[in-house]
Coordinates of C-alpha atoms and ligand atoms in Angstrom, one line a residue:
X1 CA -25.6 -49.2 -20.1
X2 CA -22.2 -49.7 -21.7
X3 CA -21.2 -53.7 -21.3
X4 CA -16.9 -54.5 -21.5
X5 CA -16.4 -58.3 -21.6
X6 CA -12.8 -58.7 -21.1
X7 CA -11.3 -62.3 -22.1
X8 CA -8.0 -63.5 -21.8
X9 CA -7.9 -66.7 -23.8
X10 CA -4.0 -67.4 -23.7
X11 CA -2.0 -65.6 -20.6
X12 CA 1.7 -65.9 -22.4
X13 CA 0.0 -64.6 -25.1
X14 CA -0.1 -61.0 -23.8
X15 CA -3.3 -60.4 -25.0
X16 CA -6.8 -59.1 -23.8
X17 CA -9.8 -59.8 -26.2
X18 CA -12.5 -57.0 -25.3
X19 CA -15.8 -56.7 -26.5
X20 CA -18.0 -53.5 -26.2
X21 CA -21.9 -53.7 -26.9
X22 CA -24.1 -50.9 -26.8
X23 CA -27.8 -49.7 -27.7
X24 CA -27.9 -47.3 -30.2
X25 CA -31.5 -45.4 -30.3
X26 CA -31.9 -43.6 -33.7
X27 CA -29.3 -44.1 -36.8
X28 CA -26.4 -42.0 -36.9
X29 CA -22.5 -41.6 -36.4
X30 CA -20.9 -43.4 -33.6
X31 CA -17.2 -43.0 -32.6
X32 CA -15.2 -45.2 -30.6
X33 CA -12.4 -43.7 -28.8
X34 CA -9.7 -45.3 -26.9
X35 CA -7.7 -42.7 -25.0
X36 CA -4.1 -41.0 -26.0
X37 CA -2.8 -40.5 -22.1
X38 CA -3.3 -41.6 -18.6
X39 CA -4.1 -39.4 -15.4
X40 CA -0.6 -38.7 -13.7
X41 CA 1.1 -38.7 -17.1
X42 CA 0.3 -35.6 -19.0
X43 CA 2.0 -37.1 -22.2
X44 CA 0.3 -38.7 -24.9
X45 CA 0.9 -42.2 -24.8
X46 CA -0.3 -43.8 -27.9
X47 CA -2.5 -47.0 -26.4
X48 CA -3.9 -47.6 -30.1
X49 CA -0.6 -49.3 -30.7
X50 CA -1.3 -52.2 -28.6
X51 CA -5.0 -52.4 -30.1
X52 CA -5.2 -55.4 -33.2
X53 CA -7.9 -56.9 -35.0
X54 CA -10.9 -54.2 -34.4
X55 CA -14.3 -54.8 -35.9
X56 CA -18.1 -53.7 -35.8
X57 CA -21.3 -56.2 -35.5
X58 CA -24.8 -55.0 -35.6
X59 CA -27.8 -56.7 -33.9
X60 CA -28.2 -59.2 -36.4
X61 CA -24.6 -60.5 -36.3
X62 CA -23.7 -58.6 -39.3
X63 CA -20.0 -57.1 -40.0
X64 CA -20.3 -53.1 -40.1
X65 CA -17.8 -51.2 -42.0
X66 CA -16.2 -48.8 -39.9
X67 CA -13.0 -45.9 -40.5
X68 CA -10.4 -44.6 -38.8
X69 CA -11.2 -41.0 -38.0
X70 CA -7.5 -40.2 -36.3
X71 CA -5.4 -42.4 -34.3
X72 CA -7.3 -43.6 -31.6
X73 CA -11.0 -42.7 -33.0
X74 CA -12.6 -45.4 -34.9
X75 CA -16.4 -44.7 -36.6
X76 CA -18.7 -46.3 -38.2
X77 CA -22.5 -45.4 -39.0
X78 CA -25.2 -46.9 -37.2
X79 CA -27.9 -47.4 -40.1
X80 CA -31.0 -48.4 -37.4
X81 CA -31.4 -48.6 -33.8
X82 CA -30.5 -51.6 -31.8
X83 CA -27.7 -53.2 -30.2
X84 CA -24.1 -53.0 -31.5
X85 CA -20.9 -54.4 -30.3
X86 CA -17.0 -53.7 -31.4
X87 CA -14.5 -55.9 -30.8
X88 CA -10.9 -56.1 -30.2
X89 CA -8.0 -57.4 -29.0
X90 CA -5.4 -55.4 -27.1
X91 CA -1.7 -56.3 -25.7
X92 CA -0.6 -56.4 -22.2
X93 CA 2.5 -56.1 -22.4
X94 CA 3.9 -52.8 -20.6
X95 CA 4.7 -53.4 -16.9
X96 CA 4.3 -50.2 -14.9
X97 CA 1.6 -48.0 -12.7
X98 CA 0.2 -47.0 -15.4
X99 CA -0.1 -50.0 -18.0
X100 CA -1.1 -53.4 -18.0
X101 CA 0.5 -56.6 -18.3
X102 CA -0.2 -60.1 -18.4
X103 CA 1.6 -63.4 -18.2
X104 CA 1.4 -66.6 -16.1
X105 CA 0.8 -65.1 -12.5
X106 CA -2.0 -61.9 -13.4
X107 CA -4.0 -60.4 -14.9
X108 CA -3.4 -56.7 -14.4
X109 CA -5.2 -54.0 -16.0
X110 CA -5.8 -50.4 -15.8
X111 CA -8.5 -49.9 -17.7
X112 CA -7.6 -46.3 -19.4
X113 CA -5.4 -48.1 -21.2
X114 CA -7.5 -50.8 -23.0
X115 CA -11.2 -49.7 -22.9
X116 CA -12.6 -47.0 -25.6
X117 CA -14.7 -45.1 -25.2
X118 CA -18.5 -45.1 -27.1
X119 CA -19.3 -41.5 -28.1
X120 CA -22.4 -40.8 -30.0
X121 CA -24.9 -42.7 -27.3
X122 CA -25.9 -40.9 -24.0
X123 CA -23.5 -40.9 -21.2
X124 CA -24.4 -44.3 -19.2
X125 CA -23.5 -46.1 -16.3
X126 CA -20.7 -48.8 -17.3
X127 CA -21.0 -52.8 -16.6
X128 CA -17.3 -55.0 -16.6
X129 CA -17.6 -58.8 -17.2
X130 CA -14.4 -60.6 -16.9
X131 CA -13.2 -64.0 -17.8
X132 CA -10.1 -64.6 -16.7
X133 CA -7.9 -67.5 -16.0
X134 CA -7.2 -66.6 -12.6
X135 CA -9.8 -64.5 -10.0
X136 CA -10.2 -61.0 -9.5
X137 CA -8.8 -60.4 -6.1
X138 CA -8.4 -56.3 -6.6
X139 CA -10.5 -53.6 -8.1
X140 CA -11.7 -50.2 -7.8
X141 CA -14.6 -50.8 -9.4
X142 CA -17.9 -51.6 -7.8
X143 CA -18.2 -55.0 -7.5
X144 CA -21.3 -57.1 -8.5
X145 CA -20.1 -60.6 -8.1
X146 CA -16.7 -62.0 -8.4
X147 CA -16.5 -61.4 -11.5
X148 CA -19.2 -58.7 -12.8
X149 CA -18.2 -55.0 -12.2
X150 CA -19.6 -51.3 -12.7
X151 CA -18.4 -48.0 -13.3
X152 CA -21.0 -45.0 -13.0
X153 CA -19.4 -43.1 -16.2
X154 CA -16.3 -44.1 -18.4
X155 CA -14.6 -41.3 -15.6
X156 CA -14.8 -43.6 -13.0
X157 CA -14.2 -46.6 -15.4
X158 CA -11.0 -45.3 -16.8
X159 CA -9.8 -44.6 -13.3
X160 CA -10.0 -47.9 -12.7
X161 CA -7.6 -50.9 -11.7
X162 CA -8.0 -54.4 -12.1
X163 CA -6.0 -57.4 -10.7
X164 CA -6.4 -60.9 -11.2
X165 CA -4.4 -63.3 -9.8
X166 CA -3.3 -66.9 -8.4
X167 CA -1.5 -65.1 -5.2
X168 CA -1.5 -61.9 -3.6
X169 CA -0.8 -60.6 0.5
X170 CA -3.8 -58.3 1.6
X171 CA -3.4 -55.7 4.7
X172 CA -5.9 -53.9 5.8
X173 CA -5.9 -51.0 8.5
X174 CA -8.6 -48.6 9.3
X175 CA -8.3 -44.6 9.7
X176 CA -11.5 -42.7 11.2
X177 CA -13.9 -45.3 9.5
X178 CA -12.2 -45.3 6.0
X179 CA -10.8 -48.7 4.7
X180 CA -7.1 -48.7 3.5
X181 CA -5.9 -52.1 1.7
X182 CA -2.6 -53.0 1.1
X183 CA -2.3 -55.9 -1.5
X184 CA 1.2 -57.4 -2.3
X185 CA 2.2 -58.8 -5.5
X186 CA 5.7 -60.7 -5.4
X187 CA 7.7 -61.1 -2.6
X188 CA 8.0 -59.3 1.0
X189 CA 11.7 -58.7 1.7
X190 CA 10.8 -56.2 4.5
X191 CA 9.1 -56.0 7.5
X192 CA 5.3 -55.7 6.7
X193 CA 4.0 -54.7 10.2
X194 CA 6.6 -51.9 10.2
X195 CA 5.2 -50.7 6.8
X196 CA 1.7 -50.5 7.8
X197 CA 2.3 -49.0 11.0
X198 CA 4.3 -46.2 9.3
X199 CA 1.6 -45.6 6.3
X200 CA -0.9 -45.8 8.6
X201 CA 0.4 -42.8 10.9
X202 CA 1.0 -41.1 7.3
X203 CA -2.7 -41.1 6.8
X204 CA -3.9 -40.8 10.1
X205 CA -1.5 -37.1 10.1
X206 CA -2.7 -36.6 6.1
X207 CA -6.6 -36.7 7.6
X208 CA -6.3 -35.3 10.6
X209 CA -4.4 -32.0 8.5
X210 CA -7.0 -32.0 5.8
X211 CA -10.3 -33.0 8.0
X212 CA -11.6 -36.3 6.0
X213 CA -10.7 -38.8 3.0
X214 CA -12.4 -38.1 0.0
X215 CA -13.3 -42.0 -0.3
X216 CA -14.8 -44.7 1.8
X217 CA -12.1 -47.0 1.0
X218 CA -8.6 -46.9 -0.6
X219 CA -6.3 -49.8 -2.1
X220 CA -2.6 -49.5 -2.1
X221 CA -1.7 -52.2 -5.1
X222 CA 2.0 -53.1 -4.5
X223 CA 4.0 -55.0 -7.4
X224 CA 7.2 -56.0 -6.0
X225 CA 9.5 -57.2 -9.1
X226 CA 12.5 -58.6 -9.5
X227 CA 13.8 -55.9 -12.0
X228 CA 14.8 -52.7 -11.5
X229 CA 11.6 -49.9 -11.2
X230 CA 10.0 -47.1 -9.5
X231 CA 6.5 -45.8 -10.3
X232 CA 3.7 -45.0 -9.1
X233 CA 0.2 -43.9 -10.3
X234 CA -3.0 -41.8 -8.6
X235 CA -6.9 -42.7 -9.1
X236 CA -9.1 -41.8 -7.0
X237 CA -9.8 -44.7 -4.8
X238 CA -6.7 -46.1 -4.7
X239 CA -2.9 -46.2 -6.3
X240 CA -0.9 -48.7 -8.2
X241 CA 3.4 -48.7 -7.4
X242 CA 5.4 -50.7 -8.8
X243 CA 9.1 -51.2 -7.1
X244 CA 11.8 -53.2 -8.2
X245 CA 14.0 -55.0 -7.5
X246 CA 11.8 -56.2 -4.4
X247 CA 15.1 -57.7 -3.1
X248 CA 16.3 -54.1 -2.7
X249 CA 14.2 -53.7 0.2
X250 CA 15.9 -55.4 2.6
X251 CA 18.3 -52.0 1.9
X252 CA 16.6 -49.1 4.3
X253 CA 17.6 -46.3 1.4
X254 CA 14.8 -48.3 -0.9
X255 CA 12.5 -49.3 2.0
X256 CA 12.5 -45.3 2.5
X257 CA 11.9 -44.6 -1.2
X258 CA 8.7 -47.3 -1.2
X259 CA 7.6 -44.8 1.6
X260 CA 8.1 -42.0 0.2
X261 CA 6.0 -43.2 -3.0
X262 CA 3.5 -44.5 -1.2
X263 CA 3.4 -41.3 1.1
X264 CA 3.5 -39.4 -2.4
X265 CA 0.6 -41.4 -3.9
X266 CA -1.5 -41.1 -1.4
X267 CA -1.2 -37.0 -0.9
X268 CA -2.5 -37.3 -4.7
X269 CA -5.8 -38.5 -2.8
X270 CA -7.0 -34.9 -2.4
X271 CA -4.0 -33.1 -4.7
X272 CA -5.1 -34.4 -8.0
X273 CA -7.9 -36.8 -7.7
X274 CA -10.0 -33.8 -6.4
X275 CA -8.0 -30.6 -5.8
X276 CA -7.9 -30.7 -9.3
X277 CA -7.1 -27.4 -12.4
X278 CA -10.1 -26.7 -14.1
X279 CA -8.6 -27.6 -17.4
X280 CA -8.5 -31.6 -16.3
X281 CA -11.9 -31.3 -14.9
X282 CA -13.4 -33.9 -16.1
X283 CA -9.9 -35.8 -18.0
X284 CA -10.6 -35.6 -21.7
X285 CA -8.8 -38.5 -22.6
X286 CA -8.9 -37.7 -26.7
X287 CA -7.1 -35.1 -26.8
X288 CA -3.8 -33.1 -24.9
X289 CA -5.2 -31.4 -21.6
X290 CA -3.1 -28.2 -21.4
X291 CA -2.4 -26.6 -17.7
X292 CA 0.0 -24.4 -16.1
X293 CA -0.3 -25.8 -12.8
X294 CA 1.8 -28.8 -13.0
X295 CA 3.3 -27.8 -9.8
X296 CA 0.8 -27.6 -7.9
X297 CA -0.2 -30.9 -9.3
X298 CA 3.3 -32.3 -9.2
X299 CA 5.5 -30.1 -7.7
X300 CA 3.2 -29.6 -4.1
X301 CA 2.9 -33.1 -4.0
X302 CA 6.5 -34.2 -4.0
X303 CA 6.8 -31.9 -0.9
X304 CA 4.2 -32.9 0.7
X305 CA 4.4 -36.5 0.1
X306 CA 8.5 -36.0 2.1
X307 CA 6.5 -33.7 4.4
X308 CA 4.5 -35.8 5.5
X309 CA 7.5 -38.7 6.1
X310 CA 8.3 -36.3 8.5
X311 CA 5.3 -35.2 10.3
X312 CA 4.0 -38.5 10.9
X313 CA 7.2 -39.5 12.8
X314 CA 8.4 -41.8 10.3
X315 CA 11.7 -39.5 9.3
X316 CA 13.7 -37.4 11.6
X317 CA 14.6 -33.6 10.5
X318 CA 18.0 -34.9 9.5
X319 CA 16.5 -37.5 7.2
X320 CA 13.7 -35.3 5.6
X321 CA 16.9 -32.9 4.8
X322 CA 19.1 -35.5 3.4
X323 CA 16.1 -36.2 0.8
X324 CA 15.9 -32.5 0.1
X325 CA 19.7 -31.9 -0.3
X326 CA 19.1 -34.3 -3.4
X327 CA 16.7 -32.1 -4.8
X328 CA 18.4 -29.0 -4.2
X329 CA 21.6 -30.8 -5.4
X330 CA 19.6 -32.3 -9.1
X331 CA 18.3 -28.4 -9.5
X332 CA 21.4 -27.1 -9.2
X333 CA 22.4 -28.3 -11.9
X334 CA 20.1 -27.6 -14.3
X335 CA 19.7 -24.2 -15.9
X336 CA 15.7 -24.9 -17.4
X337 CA 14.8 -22.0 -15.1
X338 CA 16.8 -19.5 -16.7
X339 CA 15.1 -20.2 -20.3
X340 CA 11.4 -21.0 -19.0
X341 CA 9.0 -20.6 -15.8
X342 CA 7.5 -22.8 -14.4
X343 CA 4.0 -22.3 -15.8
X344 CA 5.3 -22.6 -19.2
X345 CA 7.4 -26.1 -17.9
X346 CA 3.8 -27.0 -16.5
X347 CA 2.2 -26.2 -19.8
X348 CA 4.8 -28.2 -21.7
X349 CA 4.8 -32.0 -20.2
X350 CA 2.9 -33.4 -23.4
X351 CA 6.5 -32.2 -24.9
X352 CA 8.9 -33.7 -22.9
X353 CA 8.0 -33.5 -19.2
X354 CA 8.8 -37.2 -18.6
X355 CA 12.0 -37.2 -20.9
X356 CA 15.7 -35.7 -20.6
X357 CA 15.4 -32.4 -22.3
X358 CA 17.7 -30.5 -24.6
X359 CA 19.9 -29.0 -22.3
X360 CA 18.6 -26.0 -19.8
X361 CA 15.3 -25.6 -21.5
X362 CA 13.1 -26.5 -18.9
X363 CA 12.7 -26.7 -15.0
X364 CA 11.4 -30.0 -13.6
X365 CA 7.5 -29.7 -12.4
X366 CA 8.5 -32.7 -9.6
X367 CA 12.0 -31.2 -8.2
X368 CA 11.9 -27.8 -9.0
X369 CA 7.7 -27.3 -8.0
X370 CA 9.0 -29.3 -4.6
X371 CA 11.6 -26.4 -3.6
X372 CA 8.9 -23.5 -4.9
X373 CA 6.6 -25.6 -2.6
X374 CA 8.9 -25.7 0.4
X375 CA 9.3 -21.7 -0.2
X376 CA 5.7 -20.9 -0.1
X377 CA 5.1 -23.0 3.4
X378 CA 8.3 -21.0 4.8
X379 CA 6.5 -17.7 3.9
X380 CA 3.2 -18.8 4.9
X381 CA 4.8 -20.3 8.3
X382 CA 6.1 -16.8 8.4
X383 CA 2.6 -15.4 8.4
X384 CA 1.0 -18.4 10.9
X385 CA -0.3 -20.3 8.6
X386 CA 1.3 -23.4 6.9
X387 CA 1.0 -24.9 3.2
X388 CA -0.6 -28.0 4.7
X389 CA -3.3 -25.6 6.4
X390 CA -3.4 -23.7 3.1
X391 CA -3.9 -26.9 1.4
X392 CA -6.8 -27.8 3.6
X393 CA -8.4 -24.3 2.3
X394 CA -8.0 -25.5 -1.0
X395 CA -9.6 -28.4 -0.6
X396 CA -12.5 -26.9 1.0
X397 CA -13.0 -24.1 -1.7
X398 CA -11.5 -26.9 -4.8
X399 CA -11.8 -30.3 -4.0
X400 CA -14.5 -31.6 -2.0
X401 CA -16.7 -30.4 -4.4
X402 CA -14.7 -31.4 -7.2
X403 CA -15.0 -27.7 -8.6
X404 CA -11.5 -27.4 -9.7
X405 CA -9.2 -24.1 -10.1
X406 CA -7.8 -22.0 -12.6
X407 CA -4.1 -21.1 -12.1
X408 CA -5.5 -17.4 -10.8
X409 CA -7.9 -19.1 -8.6
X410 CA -5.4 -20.6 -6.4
X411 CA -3.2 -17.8 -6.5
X412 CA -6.4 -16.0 -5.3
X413 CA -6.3 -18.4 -1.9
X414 CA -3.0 -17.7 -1.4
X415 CA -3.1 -14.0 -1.6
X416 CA -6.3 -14.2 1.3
X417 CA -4.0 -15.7 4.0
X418 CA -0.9 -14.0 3.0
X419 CA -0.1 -10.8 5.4
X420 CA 3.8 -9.9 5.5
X421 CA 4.6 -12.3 2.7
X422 CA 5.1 -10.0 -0.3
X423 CA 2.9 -12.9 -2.5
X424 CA 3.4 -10.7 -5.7
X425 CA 6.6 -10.6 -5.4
X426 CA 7.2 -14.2 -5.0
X427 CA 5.0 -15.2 -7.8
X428 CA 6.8 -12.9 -10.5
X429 CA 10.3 -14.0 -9.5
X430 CA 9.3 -18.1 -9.2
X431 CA 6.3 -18.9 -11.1
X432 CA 5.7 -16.8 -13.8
X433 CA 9.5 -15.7 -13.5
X434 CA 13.2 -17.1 -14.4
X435 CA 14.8 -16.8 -11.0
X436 CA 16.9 -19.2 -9.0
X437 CA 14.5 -20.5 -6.4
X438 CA 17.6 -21.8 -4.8
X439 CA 19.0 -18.6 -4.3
X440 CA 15.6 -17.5 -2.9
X441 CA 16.0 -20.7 -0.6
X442 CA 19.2 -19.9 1.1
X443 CA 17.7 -16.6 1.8
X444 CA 14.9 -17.9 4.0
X445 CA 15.4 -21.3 5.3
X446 CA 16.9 -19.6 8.6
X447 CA 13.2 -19.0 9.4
X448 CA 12.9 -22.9 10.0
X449 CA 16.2 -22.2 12.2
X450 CA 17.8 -24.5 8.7
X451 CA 21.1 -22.7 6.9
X452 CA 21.7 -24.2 3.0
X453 CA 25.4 -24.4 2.8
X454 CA 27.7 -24.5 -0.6
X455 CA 30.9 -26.1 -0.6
X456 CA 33.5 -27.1 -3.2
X457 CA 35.7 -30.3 -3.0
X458 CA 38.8 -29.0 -4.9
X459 CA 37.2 -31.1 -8.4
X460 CA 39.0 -29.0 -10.8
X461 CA 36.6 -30.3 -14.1
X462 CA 33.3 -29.7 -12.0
X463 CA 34.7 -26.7 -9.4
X464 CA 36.9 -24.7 -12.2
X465 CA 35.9 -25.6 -15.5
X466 CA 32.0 -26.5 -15.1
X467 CA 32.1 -29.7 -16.6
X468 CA 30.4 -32.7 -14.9
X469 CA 30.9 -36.0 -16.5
X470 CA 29.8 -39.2 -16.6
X471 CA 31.8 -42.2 -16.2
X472 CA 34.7 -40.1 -18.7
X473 CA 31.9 -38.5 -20.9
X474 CA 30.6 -35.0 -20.4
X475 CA 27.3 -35.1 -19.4
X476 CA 26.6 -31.2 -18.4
X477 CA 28.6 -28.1 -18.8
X478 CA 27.9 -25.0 -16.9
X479 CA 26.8 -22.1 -19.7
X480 CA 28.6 -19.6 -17.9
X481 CA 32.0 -21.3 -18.0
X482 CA 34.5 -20.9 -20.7
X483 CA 34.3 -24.9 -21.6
X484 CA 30.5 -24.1 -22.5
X485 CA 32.4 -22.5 -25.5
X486 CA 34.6 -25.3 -26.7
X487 CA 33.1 -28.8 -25.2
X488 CA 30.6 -30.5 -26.7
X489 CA 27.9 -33.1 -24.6
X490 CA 29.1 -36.7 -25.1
X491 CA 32.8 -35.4 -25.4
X492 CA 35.4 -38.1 -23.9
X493 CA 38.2 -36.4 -21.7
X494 CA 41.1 -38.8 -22.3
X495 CA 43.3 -37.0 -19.6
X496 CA 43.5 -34.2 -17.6
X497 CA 47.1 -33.1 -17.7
X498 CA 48.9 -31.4 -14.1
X499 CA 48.9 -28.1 -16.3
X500 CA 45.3 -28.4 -16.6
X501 CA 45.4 -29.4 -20.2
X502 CA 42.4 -31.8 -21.2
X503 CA 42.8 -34.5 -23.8
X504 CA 39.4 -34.7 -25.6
X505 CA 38.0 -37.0 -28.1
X506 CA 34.2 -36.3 -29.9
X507 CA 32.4 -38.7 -31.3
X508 CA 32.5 -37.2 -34.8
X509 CA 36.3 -38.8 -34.5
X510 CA 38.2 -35.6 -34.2
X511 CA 40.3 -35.4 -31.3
X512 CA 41.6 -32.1 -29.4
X513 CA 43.9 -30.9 -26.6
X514 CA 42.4 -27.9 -24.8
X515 CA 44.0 -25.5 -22.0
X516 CA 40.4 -24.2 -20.7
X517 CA 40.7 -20.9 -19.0
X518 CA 39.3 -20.7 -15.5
X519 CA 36.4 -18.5 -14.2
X520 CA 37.1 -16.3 -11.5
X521 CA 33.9 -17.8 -9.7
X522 CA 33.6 -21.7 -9.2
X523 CA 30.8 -23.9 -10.5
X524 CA 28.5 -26.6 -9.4
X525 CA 28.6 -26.6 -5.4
X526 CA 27.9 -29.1 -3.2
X527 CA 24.6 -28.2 -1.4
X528 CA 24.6 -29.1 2.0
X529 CA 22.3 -28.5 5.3
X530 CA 22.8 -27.3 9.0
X531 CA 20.5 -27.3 11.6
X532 CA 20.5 -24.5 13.6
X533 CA 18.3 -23.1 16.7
X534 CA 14.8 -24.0 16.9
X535 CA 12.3 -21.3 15.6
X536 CA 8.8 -21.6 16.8
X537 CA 8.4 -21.8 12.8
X538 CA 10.0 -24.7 12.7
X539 CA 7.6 -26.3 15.5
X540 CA 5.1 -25.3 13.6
X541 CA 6.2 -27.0 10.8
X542 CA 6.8 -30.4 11.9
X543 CA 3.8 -30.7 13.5
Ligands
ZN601 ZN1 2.7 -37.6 -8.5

């Protein structure tokens, strides 16, 4: 058994004091290692920066020297057997679904941040002790008694939230025998029996499609704050999202957005937490966990999660589409899947999957996996089937067992159900191929009885030259246009003269008058949809 006491002395001091004891049965090396990323970020994350003051005591109270091995791996040699226990303090200072944070109101922790790992003893079952100024009213840990906790393996205990607090709402509502929570941290500016109602007919649709819920309970940790945020995070029992300002949600557009999170998070339930690549199977949280299949991870989910808005009842067809003509519209204009596939974008998050790239260089695992996802449930629709069906199969064959899936593997599925759809064909062009997935789009979305429209408003920067700006600085321009040979990013256009002559000034000081010549074709539509005749695909779909 592993023992975490976690103390928090001083609340405005930010900081957690944690102490890990241990047995240690015969002398030797023994590591201590405090993970580099989080599940639902593959990114490394660098927790050892928050981590002060670290030290080593044997059974008899005595310091033991230790060394740093890498960043987040400390060591030190065990001369005898016995009990040992490391200590440190770590700060709480990074409000998000992901991090922790402390001050005056909470306590809130996600463990994979703050608690290292003891390597070098047998894998054991995990005990948390907590002292905290206020009580633990959330956790997805097994409780013991208000304040003791337990985690069968550092998986489950790295997975894990905790929240103390002075004040929190709870919800609860009950789907076939499984116990969602709903706990509210700040203030309600919406109506909280709509919101249940809604997410509970999400998950009633979400089991009823997939058969069961691959927990006994589930805990949907809201922090409403009164700055600006949107996050949200994935464990296994449960999901932290974080919204902001909670004002805002008085405003349906955000109200829908908290939706589509929580909708989003809680797909992750079986996409991610259990239908889950072999390469994350378990998390190795020391080191960079490489997969292509970001967008299955990501990319599937984003659908889904909108999907599901709709087949629950709680968007209409006109609403679901206004969400995907933002998507279509943010891939449109980004070139990334000219210069890489989307394996190789799913391989490259720990680069800069969470960042604004250099321009063009990669596609999006969220946006662009949510329209390759939208085209494989067209083509399976076309066959009878449906990705949510599918996605049921992979559960079966993936994730109730928790025996994960290589890229191939999953592939594999697909290619079992698949009868017209030419599934070789698709796969070479999307995912391991460069091609517009767009393009591919507006070729098949009649088969949902749905046309995607361009139009062009008569912008003559965007429309004839290819340049989009931002405020009065250019923030894209289109590699095909003839401004892709003379602008720069970040250029200012000082004025656009009737003869189409744009006054520019760069930030290196120099300034410049250019006539750009036009294309003969026009950049950067506007995407729009129309709803046509019903297709009994369509039905099909919605359903
Ligand atoms: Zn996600």
């Amino acid at each position: 058994m592993i023992h975490y006491q976690l103390s928090v002395q001083y609340p405005t001091s930010q900081f957690l004091e944690v102490s890990i004891s241990f047995q240690v049965s015969a002398p030797g090396k023994i590591s201590l290692k405090l993970p580099i990323w989080r599940a639902g970020r593959y990114q490394e994350a660098n927790y050892a920066r928050f981590i002060r003051g670290f030290a080593v005591k044997d059974f008899s109270e005595e310091e033991v020297p230790f060394m740093k091995v890498s960043k987040a791996i400390w060591q030190f040699e065990a001369s005898k057997g016995g009990e040992y226990s490391v200590k440190y303090q770590f700060f709480a200072g990074q409000m998000d679904a992901g991090s922790s944070w402390i001050d005056d109101e909470q306590v809130y922790l996600n463990l994979v941040n703050c608690c290292m790992e003891v390597s070098g003893v047998a894998p054991t079952e995990c005990q948390v002790q907590t002292r905290f100024p206020y009580p633990v009213k959330v956790t997805t840990l097994d409780s013991i008694n208000s304040n003791q906790f337990s985690a069968s393996s550092f998986q489950q205990l790295a997975d894990s939230t905790i929240l103390a607090t002075k004040q929190i709402m709870h919800s609860k509502f009950e789907v076939n025998s499984v116990k969602f929570h709903c706990w509210f941290k700040g203030d309600i500016y919406f109506n909280k029996y709509e919101f249940l109602e809604s997410l509970q007919k999400v998950a009633e649709k979400l089991i009823n499609d997939f058969g069961v819920f691959p927990e006994k309970e589930y805990h949907f940790i809201f922090q409403l704050l009164p700055y600006t945020h949107y996050h949200g995070v994935e464990h296994r029992r449960g999901t932290v999202i974080t919204y902001g300002p909670a004002e805002s949600l008085k405003n349906p557009k955000n109200y829908h957005e908290l939706m589509g999170i929580s909708s989003h998070e809680l797909y992750h339930a079986w996409n991610v937490c259990r239908i889950r690549p072999k390469a994350l199977l378990p998390y190795d949280f020391s080191v960079e966990n490489y997969t292509d299949s970001g967008w299955i991870l990501e990319g599937i989910t984003s659908y889904m999660g909108d999907l599901y808005l709709l087949k629950s009842g709680f968007w209409s067809l006109s609403e679901f589409l206004d969400k995907l003509q933002r998507t279509v519209q943010r891939v449109s204009e980004d070139f990334g899947w000219r210069h890489q596939s989307i394996l190789e974008s799913s391989f490259d998050t720990w680069i800069d999957g969470y960042q604004k790239s250099i321009p063009d260089r990669r596609q999006n695992i969220y946006s662009n996996g949510a329209l390759i996802a939208l085209a494989l449930d067209i083509h399976l629709l076309n066959d009878g089937l449906s990705l949510s069906e599918f996605m049921q199969i992979a559960w079966k064959r993936f994730g109730s067992k928790m025996r994960g899936y290589q890229e191939y593997s999953f592939w594999r599925e697909v290619e079992k159900v698949s009868r017209k759809f030419d599934f070789m064909g698709f796969y070479s062009r999307y995912i391991s191929g460069k091609e517009s997935i767009i393009e591919h789009l507006k070729e098949i979305l009649p088969i949902l009885g749905i046309k995607l429209e361009e139009g062009f408003q008569n912008d003559y920067l965007r429309n004839n030259l290819g340049v989009l700006l931002e405020g009065e600085s250019v923030k894209k321009i289109h590699p095909d246009s003839f401004a892709y040979q003379v602008l720069m990013l970040g250029d200012e256009i000082k004025n656009v003269s009737p003869k189409g002559e744009l006054e520019v000034h760069r930030v290196n000081g120099n300034s410049y008058s250019y006539k750009i010549k036009e294309s003969s074709t026009q950049f950067f539509p506007e995407y729009k949809f129309q709803i046509e005749q019903e297709t009994p695909q369509r039905e099909k779909w919605m359903q």
